[in-house]
One Martini backbone bead per residue (centre of mass of N, CA, C, O) as a GRO file, in nm:
protein
  373
    1MET     BB    1   7.970  -6.957   1.840
    2ILE     BB    2   7.765  -6.803   2.098
    3PRO     BB    3   7.661  -6.627   2.335
    4ILE     BB    4   7.332  -6.606   2.409
    5THR     BB    5   7.335  -6.313   2.545
    6LYS     BB    6   7.458  -6.186   2.259
    7GLY     BB    7   7.359  -6.348   2.037
    8PHE     BB    8   7.389  -6.436   1.693
    9GLY     BB    9   7.605  -6.202   1.596
   10ALA     BB   10   7.839  -6.313   1.711
   11SER     BB   11   8.207  -6.423   1.733
   12ASN     BB   12   8.274  -6.742   1.812
   13GLN     BB   13   8.398  -7.023   1.911
   14THR     BB   14   8.357  -7.343   1.863
   15PRO     BB   15   8.325  -7.630   1.963
   16VAL     BB   16   8.456  -7.913   1.939
   17SER     BB   17   8.324  -8.077   1.647
   18ASN     BB   18   8.140  -7.823   1.573
   19THR     BB   19   8.005  -7.739   1.239
   20GLY     BB   20   7.749  -7.583   1.291
   21LEU     BB   21   7.630  -7.272   1.202
   22ASN     BB   22   7.344  -7.280   1.362
   23SER     BB   23   7.493  -7.320   1.614
   24GLN     BB   24   7.450  -7.185   1.944
   25SER     BB   25   7.592  -7.058   2.213
   26LEU     BB   26   7.591  -7.031   2.531
   27ASP     BB   27   7.709  -6.896   2.814
   28ASP     BB   28   7.822  -7.165   2.804
   29ALA     BB   29   8.079  -7.292   2.608
   30GLN     BB   30   7.943  -7.603   2.625
   31LEU     BB   31   7.687  -7.466   2.484
   32THR     BB   32   7.423  -7.542   2.242
   33VAL     BB   33   7.187  -7.422   1.987
   34LYS     BB   34   6.923  -7.573   1.769
   35ILE     BB   35   6.777  -7.642   1.469
   36ASP     BB   36   6.684  -7.995   1.368
   37TRP     BB   37   6.385  -7.949   1.245
   38LEU     BB   38   6.166  -7.899   0.943
   39GLN     BB   39   5.803  -7.894   0.912
   40LEU     BB   40   5.581  -7.801   0.638
   41SER     BB   41   5.313  -7.601   0.528
   42THR     BB   42   5.179  -7.482   0.211
   43VAL     BB   43   5.082  -7.212  -0.020
   44HIS     BB   44   4.946  -7.212  -0.370
   45ALA     BB   45   4.840  -7.059  -0.667
   46SER     BB   46   5.059  -7.237  -0.827
   47LEU     BB   47   5.299  -7.410  -0.979
   48GLU     BB   48   5.494  -7.169  -1.009
   49ASP     BB   49   5.496  -7.102  -0.706
   50PHE     BB   50   5.622  -7.366  -0.614
   51GLN     BB   51   5.881  -7.340  -0.792
   52ALA     BB   52   5.979  -7.083  -0.649
   53MET     BB   53   6.037  -7.225  -0.380
   54LEU     BB   54   6.247  -7.424  -0.484
   55LYS     BB   55   6.446  -7.207  -0.580
   56TYR     BB   56   6.493  -7.081  -0.303
   57LEU     BB   57   6.606  -7.337  -0.164
   58GLU     BB   58   6.844  -7.378  -0.356
   59ASP     BB   59   6.984  -7.109  -0.287
   60ILE     BB   60   7.015  -7.140   0.021
   61PHE     BB   61   7.155  -7.458  -0.004
   62SER     BB   62   7.301  -7.537  -0.258
   63ASP     BB   63   7.073  -7.705  -0.420
   64GLN     BB   64   6.893  -7.993  -0.568
   65ILE     BB   65   6.562  -8.036  -0.682
   66VAL     BB   66   6.378  -8.327  -0.751
   67TRP     BB   67   6.082  -8.314  -0.947
   68TYR     BB   68   5.773  -8.510  -0.967
   69SER     BB   69   5.468  -8.489  -1.142
   70ASP     BB   70   5.419  -8.839  -1.128
   71ARG     BB   71   5.485  -8.871  -0.796
   72PRO     BB   72   5.348  -9.004  -0.553
   73LEU     BB   73   5.298  -8.944  -0.186
   74TYR     BB   74   5.324  -9.051   0.157
   75ARG     BB   75   5.245  -8.779   0.404
   76GLY     BB   76   4.985  -8.857   0.603
   77ARG     BB   77   4.918  -8.847   0.293
   78ARG     BB   78   4.821  -8.807  -0.028
   79TRP     BB   79   5.025  -8.696  -0.293
   80ASP     BB   80   5.062  -8.600  -0.618
   81THR     BB   81   5.361  -8.500  -0.554
   82SER     BB   82   5.735  -8.519  -0.570
   83GLY     BB   83   6.056  -8.456  -0.386
   84SER     BB   84   6.427  -8.419  -0.385
   85SER     BB   85   6.738  -8.419  -0.218
   86SER     BB   86   7.067  -8.514  -0.132
   87ARG     BB   87   7.066  -8.316   0.154
   88GLY     BB   88   6.743  -8.308   0.291
   89ILE     BB   89   6.500  -8.253   0.091
   90GLN     BB   90   6.138  -8.247   0.105
   91VAL     BB   91   5.856  -8.274  -0.132
   92CYS     BB   92   5.511  -8.166  -0.180
   93PHE     BB   93   5.219  -8.167  -0.419
   94ASP     BB   94   4.908  -7.998  -0.483
   95TYR     BB   95   4.697  -7.916  -0.702
   96PRO     BB   96   4.493  -7.694  -0.800
   97GLY     BB   97   4.173  -7.601  -0.795
   98GLU     BB   98   3.898  -7.421  -0.855
   99VAL     BB   99   3.925  -7.316  -0.539
  100GLU     BB  100   4.165  -7.448  -0.442
  101PRO     BB  101   4.470  -7.436  -0.349
  102GLY     BB  102   4.776  -7.512  -0.337
  103LYS     BB  103   4.974  -7.775  -0.177
  104GLY     BB  104   5.240  -7.803   0.064
  105TRP     BB  105   5.543  -7.997   0.149
  106LEU     BB  106   5.811  -7.965   0.404
  107LEU     BB  107   6.155  -8.088   0.446
  108ILE     BB  108   6.423  -8.014   0.686
  109SER     BB  109   6.710  -8.108   0.789
  110GLY     BB  110   6.947  -8.078   1.033
  111GLY     BB  111   7.201  -8.097   0.857
  112LEU     BB  112   7.117  -7.859   0.670
  113LEU     BB  113   7.069  -7.638   0.886
  114SER     BB  114   7.378  -7.646   0.985
  115GLN     BB  115   7.484  -7.488   0.703
  116ILE     BB  116   7.349  -7.232   0.823
  117ASP     BB  117   7.305  -6.929   0.930
  118ALA     BB  118   7.113  -6.732   1.124
  119PRO     BB  119   7.011  -6.521   0.913
  120THR     BB  120   6.914  -6.748   0.717
  121VAL     BB  121   6.706  -6.874   0.902
  122HIS     BB  122   6.528  -6.625   0.917
  123ASP     BB  123   6.475  -6.594   0.616
  124LEU     BB  124   6.338  -6.864   0.584
  125CYS     BB  125   6.099  -6.823   0.778
  126ALA     BB  126   5.991  -6.548   0.669
  127THR     BB  127   5.949  -6.632   0.369
  128LEU     BB  128   5.763  -6.876   0.406
  129GLN     BB  129   5.545  -6.715   0.557
  130THR     BB  130   5.490  -6.476   0.355
  131LEU     BB  131   5.472  -6.627   0.061
  132TRP     BB  132   5.357  -6.943   0.180
  133LEU     BB  133   5.208  -6.978   0.453
  134ALA     BB  134   5.361  -7.114   0.675
  135VAL     BB  135   5.326  -7.427   0.866
  136ALA     BB  136   5.405  -7.599   1.139
  137ARG     BB  137   5.439  -7.963   1.211
  138ARG     BB  138   5.757  -7.968   1.274
  139LEU     BB  139   5.993  -7.905   1.558
  140ASP     BB  140   6.338  -7.907   1.637
  141VAL     BB  141   6.526  -7.877   1.948
  142ALA     BB  142   6.880  -7.835   2.045
  143ILE     BB  143   7.104  -7.927   2.311
  144ASP     BB  144   7.454  -7.903   2.349
  145ASP     BB  145   7.682  -8.087   2.571
  146TYR     BB  146   8.038  -8.091   2.598
  147SER     BB  147   8.059  -8.209   2.903
  148LYS     BB  148   7.892  -8.461   2.947
  149PRO     BB  149   7.680  -8.496   3.230
  150PHE     BB  150   7.499  -8.744   3.180
  151ASP     BB  151   7.292  -8.984   3.351
  152PHE     BB  152   7.077  -9.182   3.195
  153ARG     BB  153   6.984  -9.384   3.409
  154LEU     BB  154   6.909  -9.174   3.621
  155ILE     BB  155   6.692  -9.029   3.460
  156TYR     BB  156   6.509  -9.271   3.431
  157ASP     BB  157   6.469  -9.344   3.730
  158GLN     BB  158   6.349  -9.068   3.814
  159ALA     BB  159   6.109  -9.072   3.622
  160ARG     BB  160   5.985  -9.347   3.720
  161ALA     BB  161   5.960  -9.231   4.024
  162GLY     BB  162   5.821  -8.925   3.965
  163ASN     BB  163   6.061  -8.691   3.916
  164VAL     BB  164   5.840  -8.567   3.707
  165ALA     BB  165   5.728  -8.306   3.481
  166LEU     BB  166   5.500  -8.267   3.197
  167VAL     BB  167   5.519  -8.583   3.207
  168ARG     BB  168   5.470  -8.912   3.180
  169LYS     BB  169   5.607  -9.186   3.337
  170THR     BB  170   5.481  -9.399   3.124
  171SER     BB  171   5.655  -9.226   2.879
  172VAL     BB  172   5.927  -9.380   2.956
  173ALA     BB  173   6.253  -9.443   2.800
  174TYR     BB  174   6.518  -9.687   2.758
  175HIS     BB  175   6.831  -9.686   2.562
  176ALA     BB  176   7.065  -9.931   2.427
  177SER     BB  177   7.348  -9.947   2.229
  178ALA     BB  178   7.587 -10.001   2.046
  179LYS     BB  179   7.902  -9.952   2.006
  180GLY     BB  180   8.117  -9.742   1.901
  181LYS     BB  181   8.422  -9.666   1.759
  182ASP     BB  182   8.516  -9.567   2.072
  183GLY     BB  183   8.352  -9.763   2.282
  184LEU     BB  184   8.073  -9.633   2.303
  185GLU     BB  185   7.764  -9.616   2.451
  186GLY     BB  186   7.444  -9.590   2.353
  187GLU     BB  187   7.219  -9.346   2.497
  188SER     BB  188   6.861  -9.313   2.596
  189VAL     BB  189   6.595  -9.075   2.683
  190VAL     BB  190   6.236  -9.092   2.671
  191LEU     BB  191   5.984  -8.823   2.680
  192GLY     BB  192   5.717  -8.939   2.545
  193SER     BB  193   5.508  -8.992   2.298
  194PRO     BB  194   5.479  -9.029   1.956
  195GLN     BB  195   5.184  -8.867   1.961
  196SER     BB  196   5.284  -8.624   2.080
  197ASP     BB  197   5.351  -8.263   2.089
  198LYS     BB  198   5.579  -8.365   2.307
  199ARG     BB  199   5.934  -8.464   2.287
  200LEU     BB  200   6.197  -8.592   2.492
  201THR     BB  201   6.566  -8.620   2.446
  202PHE     BB  202   6.830  -8.808   2.581
  203TYR     BB  203   7.169  -8.818   2.435
  204ASN     BB  204   7.451  -8.963   2.269
  205LYS     BB  205   7.595  -8.789   2.018
  206ALA     BB  206   7.877  -8.913   1.984
  207VAL     BB  207   7.767  -9.190   1.891
  208GLU     BB  208   7.549  -9.114   1.677
  209SER     BB  209   7.794  -8.939   1.512
  210ASP     BB  210   8.079  -9.065   1.533
  211GLY     BB  211   8.215  -8.785   1.671
  212ALA     BB  212   8.119  -8.518   1.530
  213THR     BB  213   7.945  -8.480   1.808
  214ASP     BB  214   8.081  -8.413   2.134
  215SER     BB  215   7.789  -8.495   2.298
  216HIS     BB  216   7.516  -8.407   2.484
  217ARG     BB  217   7.161  -8.437   2.421
  218VAL     BB  218   6.878  -8.207   2.410
  219GLU     BB  219   6.555  -8.294   2.265
  220VAL     BB  220   6.280  -8.136   2.104
  221ARG     BB  221   5.960  -8.247   1.984
  222LEU     BB  222   5.738  -8.071   1.778
  223ARG     BB  223   5.383  -8.037   1.717
  224ASP     BB  224   5.200  -7.836   1.549
  225TYR     BB  225   5.100  -7.599   1.752
  226LYS     BB  226   5.378  -7.581   1.897
  227ALA     BB  227   5.556  -7.558   1.647
  228ASP     BB  228   5.417  -7.295   1.534
  229GLN     BB  229   5.481  -7.102   1.760
  230VAL     BB  230   5.785  -7.098   1.707
  231PHE     BB  231   5.794  -7.030   1.408
  232GLN     BB  232   5.632  -6.760   1.417
  233GLN     BB  233   5.824  -6.614   1.607
  234LEU     BB  234   6.078  -6.626   1.429
  235ALA     BB  235   5.941  -6.486   1.178
  236ASP     BB  236   5.839  -6.212   1.323
  237TRP     BB  237   6.100  -6.125   1.368
  238SER     BB  238   6.347  -5.944   1.342
  239PRO     BB  239   6.664  -5.988   1.263
  240GLN     BB  240   6.772  -5.873   1.536
  241ASP     BB  241   6.584  -6.021   1.731
  242PHE     BB  242   6.673  -6.300   1.647
  243LEU     BB  243   6.969  -6.265   1.741
  244ASP     BB  244   6.904  -6.175   2.042
  245LYS     BB  245   6.653  -6.391   2.126
  246GLY     BB  246   6.667  -6.679   2.004
  247PRO     BB  247   6.851  -6.855   2.190
  248LEU     BB  248   6.686  -6.835   2.458
  249TYR     BB  249   6.422  -6.928   2.341
  250LEU     BB  250   6.512  -7.213   2.247
  251ALA     BB  251   6.614  -7.306   2.521
  252GLY     BB  252   6.332  -7.275   2.661
  253VAL     BB  253   6.186  -7.488   2.494
  254VAL     BB  254   6.345  -7.724   2.610
  255THR     BB  255   6.335  -7.672   2.931
  256GLY     BB  256   6.004  -7.644   2.926
  257ALA     BB  257   5.926  -7.962   2.874
  258VAL     BB  258   6.054  -8.009   3.170
  259GLU     BB  259   6.069  -8.154   3.512
  260PHE     BB  260   6.294  -8.204   3.791
  261VAL     BB  261   6.177  -8.342   4.097
  262ASP     BB  262   6.134  -8.350   4.453
  263ARG     BB  263   5.894  -8.588   4.610
  264SER     BB  264   5.970  -8.676   4.913
  265SER     BB  265   5.763  -8.486   5.080
  266GLY     BB  266   5.459  -8.512   4.935
  267ASP     BB  267   5.416  -8.268   4.779
  268ARG     BB  268   5.171  -8.159   4.526
  269ASN     BB  269   5.310  -7.886   4.482
  270LEU     BB  270   5.506  -7.798   4.227
  271LYS     BB  271   5.611  -7.509   4.316
  272ARG     BB  272   5.742  -7.637   4.596
  273LEU     BB  273   5.934  -7.807   4.447
  274PRO     BB  274   6.240  -7.916   4.416
  275LEU     BB  275   6.499  -7.940   4.229
  276LEU     BB  276   6.713  -8.123   4.093
  277ASP     BB  277   7.041  -8.072   4.092
  278TRP     BB  278   7.119  -8.143   3.794
  279TRP     BB  279   6.892  -7.962   3.669
  280SER     BB  280   6.961  -7.694   3.801
  281ASP     BB  281   7.248  -7.672   3.686
  282PHE     BB  282   7.163  -7.673   3.387
  283LEU     BB  283   6.984  -7.417   3.392
  284ILE     BB  284   7.207  -7.223   3.477
  285ARG     BB  285   7.388  -7.269   3.230
  286VAL     BB  286   7.175  -7.193   3.014
  287GLY     BB  287   6.972  -6.941   3.126
  288SER     BB  288   6.693  -7.121   3.143
  289SER     BB  289   6.386  -7.229   3.299
  290GLY     BB  290   6.165  -7.194   3.081
  291LEU     BB  291   5.912  -7.256   2.819
  292ARG     BB  292   5.567  -7.242   2.797
  293LEU     BB  293   5.362  -7.385   2.585
  294ALA     BB  294   5.073  -7.363   2.444
  295ALA     BB  295   4.781  -7.506   2.429
  296LYS     BB  296   4.532  -7.607   2.250
  297LYS     BB  297   4.231  -7.495   2.217
  298ARG     BB  298   3.932  -7.601   2.268
  299GLU     BB  299   3.656  -7.631   2.125
  300HIS     BB  300   3.361  -7.547   2.151
  301SER     BB  301   3.087  -7.733   2.151
  302MET     BB  302   2.924  -7.559   1.948
  303GLU     BB  303   3.146  -7.542   1.736
  304ARG     BB  304   3.166  -7.847   1.684
  305LYS     BB  305   2.873  -7.888   1.591
  306ILE     BB  306   2.878  -7.697   1.351
  307SER     BB  307   3.115  -7.829   1.206
  308TRP     BB  308   2.980  -8.107   1.175
  309LEU     BB  309   2.734  -8.020   1.012
  310MET     BB  310   2.890  -7.892   0.770
  311LYS     BB  311   3.072  -8.145   0.703
  312ASP     BB  312   2.867  -8.418   0.748
  313VAL     BB  313   2.547  -8.331   0.706
  314ALA     BB  314   2.489  -8.138   0.465
  315PRO     BB  315   2.497  -8.341   0.222
  316SER     BB  316   2.250  -8.509   0.316
  317LEU     BB  317   2.047  -8.274   0.316
  318ALA     BB  318   2.078  -8.201   0.017
  319MET     BB  319   1.978  -8.470  -0.088
  320LEU     BB  320   1.693  -8.463   0.045
  321LYS     BB  321   1.594  -8.206  -0.094
  322ARG     BB  322   1.595  -8.325  -0.381
  323VAL     BB  323   1.399  -8.559  -0.319
  324LEU     BB  324   1.153  -8.395  -0.159
  325GLY     BB  325   1.167  -8.106  -0.168
  326GLN     BB  326   1.099  -7.810  -0.030
  327PHE     BB  327   0.840  -7.870   0.140
  328SER     BB  328   0.913  -8.155   0.257
  329PHE     BB  329   1.181  -8.070   0.383
  330ARG     BB  330   1.067  -7.879   0.598
  331GLU     BB  331   0.900  -8.091   0.743
  332PHE     BB  332   1.138  -8.274   0.812
  333CYS     BB  333   1.297  -8.067   0.984
  334GLU     BB  334   1.077  -8.018   1.197
  335THR     BB  335   1.064  -8.313   1.292
  336LEU     BB  336   1.362  -8.338   1.370
  337VAL     BB  337   1.367  -8.111   1.586
  338THR     BB  338   1.138  -8.216   1.764
  339SER     BB  339   1.277  -8.483   1.833
  340GLY     BB  340   1.537  -8.356   1.956
  341ASP     BB  341   1.404  -8.179   2.180
  342SER     BB  342   1.295  -8.438   2.343
  343ARG     BB  343   1.626  -8.545   2.372
  344LEU     BB  344   1.760  -8.361   2.559
  345SER     BB  345   2.011  -8.311   2.758
  346LYS     BB  346   2.142  -8.161   3.032
  347ALA     BB  347   2.399  -8.062   2.890
  348GLN     BB  348   2.247  -7.925   2.653
  349GLU     BB  349   2.076  -7.732   2.819
  350LYS     BB  350   2.319  -7.584   2.944
  351LEU     BB  351   2.442  -7.483   2.677
  352ILE     BB  352   2.204  -7.306   2.596
  353LYS     BB  353   2.216  -7.112   2.840
  354VAL     BB  354   2.499  -7.005   2.792
  355PHE     BB  355   2.440  -6.881   2.506
  356LEU     BB  356   2.189  -6.705   2.581
  357TYR     BB  357   2.349  -6.523   2.784
  358ASP     BB  358   2.555  -6.481   2.531
  359TRP     BB  359   2.497  -6.287   2.263
  360TYR     BB  360   2.770  -6.261   2.130
  361GLU     BB  361   2.810  -6.559   2.074
  362VAL     BB  362   2.558  -6.609   1.910
  363ASP     BB  363   2.620  -6.407   1.681
  364SER     BB  364   2.890  -6.537   1.593
  365TYR     BB  365   2.759  -6.811   1.509
  366ARG     BB  366   2.561  -6.701   1.307
  367GLY     BB  367   2.781  -6.587   1.124
  368SER     BB  368   2.922  -6.859   1.063
  369ILE     BB  369   2.677  -6.986   0.924
  370HIS     BB  370   2.647  -6.775   0.693
  371GLU     BB  371   2.920  -6.835   0.568
  372PHE     BB  372   2.847  -7.120   0.476
  373VAL     BB  373   2.578  -7.023   0.316
   0.00000   0.00000   0.00000
């Protein structure tokens, strides 16, 4: 563990009971940050290319992945083949088609990530991104606080009372589990729904790990677009930038997922609301007030319509063309467009005016249509 302001490259003693080499301490010696889950999709030119990735992972983690060419697996969807290791790697693979490349799916558990040092974590991210065009589907980042400062019931009560921002108070849950071997009760507070792209959890890691990690943990689970923002940033950095900037960046990812504010004044302007004392103290100790990850921009309405036509309507039109023949098909399309033109809504008329006003946009969409054709 090392002070976060000094980067990943320093050599400090880790807090007691924390054995993860990937966990890096923050400026406060009782705080550490780590990547705790990594789930990716990859692209492969051939089966041999996929097997080369498996060999790379085995070398990185000193592990053996058993891959079955005839064992399908469902992970979000059905995959042609699957495999796993005894230490926490899972893989899936779809064979390449005539046009489509092979597709891979990869999961690396937090326990396994904890066994490699920071330079190796960067090499992992950069290599998967560069050689196999990796895109993150889920990425978890955790801060461990070995001073164990959190009152979990208080956090829940304050969130339910509305003193929380960036998550809905209706998606807050409190859980209490059976006591651990040391007589401690496991508690957790979850902010965010299971389906959301950002979910934050405060919990007693000492109980959850049976004392192996004697801390309170704050962990953010990111999915899809937000997860990939973090992964691509880590992969794009040079090795030295990763060591220097990575710890504060990851800490900011966690603390930027939520804000605890005092709404007693009735002021609805979030920027003017004071932070709750316990949250303000935690941010000061962490050294980062938070990093707000961008939300995925919604596709423009016209872009969505073109995408829908190409994906869902084009096959039906192609079928009709074969049935009707070239001349009759053109007549049918003209009739179809005339009928649609008479039924345009006000919103659709407005969208037409917006696009006709901006010829650059019109030309770009015409180009995208020609690409499909």
